Amino acid sequence: DQQVKQNSPSLSVQEGRISILNCDYTNSMFDYFLWYKKYPAEGPTFLISISSIKDKNEDGRFTVFLNKSAKHLSLHIVPSQPGDSAVYFCAASAYTGNQFYFGTGTSLTVIP
Amino acid sequence: DVKVTQSSRYLVKRTGEKVFLECVQDMDHENMFWYRQDPGLGLRLIYFSYDVKMKEKGDIPEGYSVSREKKERFSLILESASTNQTSMYLCASSFTGLAFFGQGTRLTVV
């Protein structure tokens, strides 16, 4: 049973516009959320995270929003650049556990 | 910089072979993980370990085993490789809620 879901397998955005990647989760015990970026033939690299005590976290062009009541988070990339083209994975973990639960990924293509 | 190193980038093995995938981390992390990534299925957890000689099954442990004899090293073993184990294998280590991944091993079983 998938506890973390990314319902959009792919997304195409024009360079300079905003990219919005979405993620939903089902387990209310999750209290820490992460986004990873993955290029083909490479391992995922950490991008940005958010704790459940916050509803927003920003790092440069990347902002993650968390809506706990809806069990939904999103990653905003503004402005999008061609180098952002990659697969983005959402992940969740619980303070009481030591596992990470990953979504199925969204493949972002930024069109020059 | 945290470094997680997987022993091979690409491997081609024959059906029925015993396959060893090695992973080493240099940050003294307690937790280590093996995932496989397949198109449309995301990252699926095979096994993880939270201490030396400790292991826990993940979501898809069938056909795999693991070994953690030293804190820095976590090995994934395919007892008898099959074609449905062709995949990208990713090792990770973690401490304080952040996972660091190796570069991945693309395994092809023919």
Short mmCIF file of C-alpha atoms in Angstrom, two decimals, chain A:
data_model
loop_
_atom_site.label_atom_id
_atom_site.label_comp_id
_atom_site.label_asym_id
_atom_site.label_seq_id
_atom_site.Cartn_x
_atom_site.Cartn_y
_atom_site.Cartn_z
CA ASP A 1 0.00 0.00 0.00
CA GLN A 2 1.58 3.22 -1.20
CA GLN A 3 1.77 5.64 1.73
CA VAL A 4 3.29 8.43 -0.35
CA LYS A 5 1.80 9.19 -3.75
CA GLN A 6 2.83 11.37 -6.63
CA ASN A 7 -0.07 11.22 -9.03
CA SER A 8 1.58 13.03 -11.93
CA PRO A 9 4.17 10.83 -13.62
CA SER A 10 5.37 13.70 -15.79
CA LEU A 11 5.25 17.48 -16.11
CA SER A 12 6.45 19.84 -18.86
CA VAL A 13 7.06 23.52 -18.18
CA GLN A 14 8.51 26.38 -20.19
CA GLU A 15 11.80 27.83 -19.02
CA GLY A 16 11.24 30.75 -16.67
CA ARG A 17 7.79 29.61 -15.59
CA ILE A 18 6.80 27.98 -12.31
CA SER A 19 6.96 24.21 -11.85
CA ILE A 20 4.63 22.74 -9.24
CA LEU A 21 5.11 19.14 -8.20
CA ASN A 22 2.58 17.53 -5.89
CA CYS A 23 2.71 14.78 -3.31
CA ASP A 24 0.07 13.21 -1.06
CA TYR A 25 0.52 10.96 1.95
CA THR A 26 -1.78 8.82 4.02
CA ASN A 27 0.05 8.18 7.28
CA SER A 28 -0.60 10.88 9.90
CA MET A 29 2.50 9.72 11.81
CA PHE A 30 4.77 11.22 9.15
CA ASP A 31 6.37 14.37 10.48
CA TYR A 32 9.29 15.02 8.15
CA PHE A 33 9.12 15.37 4.40
CA LEU A 34 11.85 15.57 1.80
CA TRP A 35 12.24 16.15 -1.91
CA TYR A 36 14.97 14.45 -3.90
CA LYS A 37 16.08 15.10 -7.45
CA LYS A 38 17.40 12.33 -9.66
CA TYR A 39 19.17 12.47 -12.99
CA PRO A 40 19.36 9.31 -15.15
CA ALA A 41 22.11 6.88 -14.13
CA GLU A 42 22.78 8.79 -10.90
CA GLY A 43 21.60 8.42 -7.31
CA PRO A 44 18.96 10.80 -5.90
CA THR A 45 20.28 13.97 -4.31
CA PHE A 46 18.59 15.82 -1.49
CA LEU A 47 16.88 19.02 -2.52
CA ILE A 48 14.78 20.45 0.31
CA SER A 49 12.86 19.27 3.38
CA ILE A 50 10.15 20.42 5.72
CA SER A 51 9.18 19.48 9.25
CA SER A 52 5.55 19.06 10.20
CA ILE A 53 5.78 22.04 12.55
CA LYS A 54 6.16 24.30 9.51
CA ASP A 55 3.97 24.94 6.52
CA LYS A 56 6.60 26.43 4.23
CA ASN A 57 10.32 26.16 3.66
CA GLU A 58 12.32 28.09 1.08
CA ASP A 59 15.75 27.57 -0.41
CA GLY A 60 16.56 29.80 -3.34
CA ARG A 61 14.33 28.91 -6.27
CA PHE A 62 12.80 25.97 -4.40
CA THR A 63 9.90 26.22 -1.95
CA VAL A 64 8.08 23.37 -0.29
CA PHE A 65 4.58 23.84 1.10
CA LEU A 66 2.95 21.49 3.58
CA ASN A 67 -0.79 21.22 4.23
CA LYS A 68 -1.10 18.80 7.13
CA SER A 69 -4.88 18.76 7.23
CA ALA A 70 -4.98 17.70 3.57
CA LYS A 71 -1.90 15.47 3.93
CA HIS A 72 -0.47 17.20 0.90
CA LEU A 73 2.82 18.82 0.04
CA SER A 74 4.07 20.56 -3.03
CA LEU A 75 7.39 21.68 -4.44
CA HIS A 76 7.51 24.97 -6.32
CA ILE A 77 10.44 25.81 -8.59
CA VAL A 78 10.60 29.43 -9.72
CA PRO A 79 11.92 30.24 -12.24
CA SER A 80 12.30 26.82 -13.86
CA GLN A 81 15.55 26.18 -15.72
CA PRO A 82 16.47 23.46 -18.25
CA GLY A 83 18.92 22.01 -15.72
CA ASP A 84 15.95 21.29 -13.44
CA SER A 85 14.82 18.57 -15.86
CA ALA A 86 14.99 15.40 -13.75
CA VAL A 87 12.81 12.99 -11.80
CA TYR A 88 11.65 14.38 -8.46
CA PHE A 89 10.83 12.06 -5.58
CA CYS A 90 8.82 13.02 -2.55
CA ALA A 91 9.68 11.15 0.67
CA ALA A 92 8.28 11.00 4.19
CA SER A 93 9.49 9.71 7.51
CA ALA A 94 8.26 9.50 11.08
CA TYR A 95 10.28 10.69 14.07
CA THR A 96 9.61 7.42 15.82
CA GLY A 97 10.87 5.34 12.90
CA ASN A 98 13.97 5.06 10.80
CA GLN A 99 12.47 4.36 7.39
CA PHE A 100 11.80 6.61 4.44
CA TYR A 101 8.74 6.20 2.28
CA PHE A 102 9.09 7.38 -1.29
CA GLY A 103 6.59 8.35 -3.93
CA THR A 104 6.76 7.02 -7.47
CA GLY A 105 8.36 10.17 -8.82
CA THR A 106 7.46 12.95 -11.25
CA SER A 107 9.57 13.47 -14.35
CA LEU A 108 9.97 17.21 -14.94
CA THR A 109 10.97 18.54 -18.34
CA VAL A 110 11.81 22.22 -18.61
CA ILE A 111 11.57 23.35 -22.21
CA PRO A 112 14.06 26.05 -23.28
#
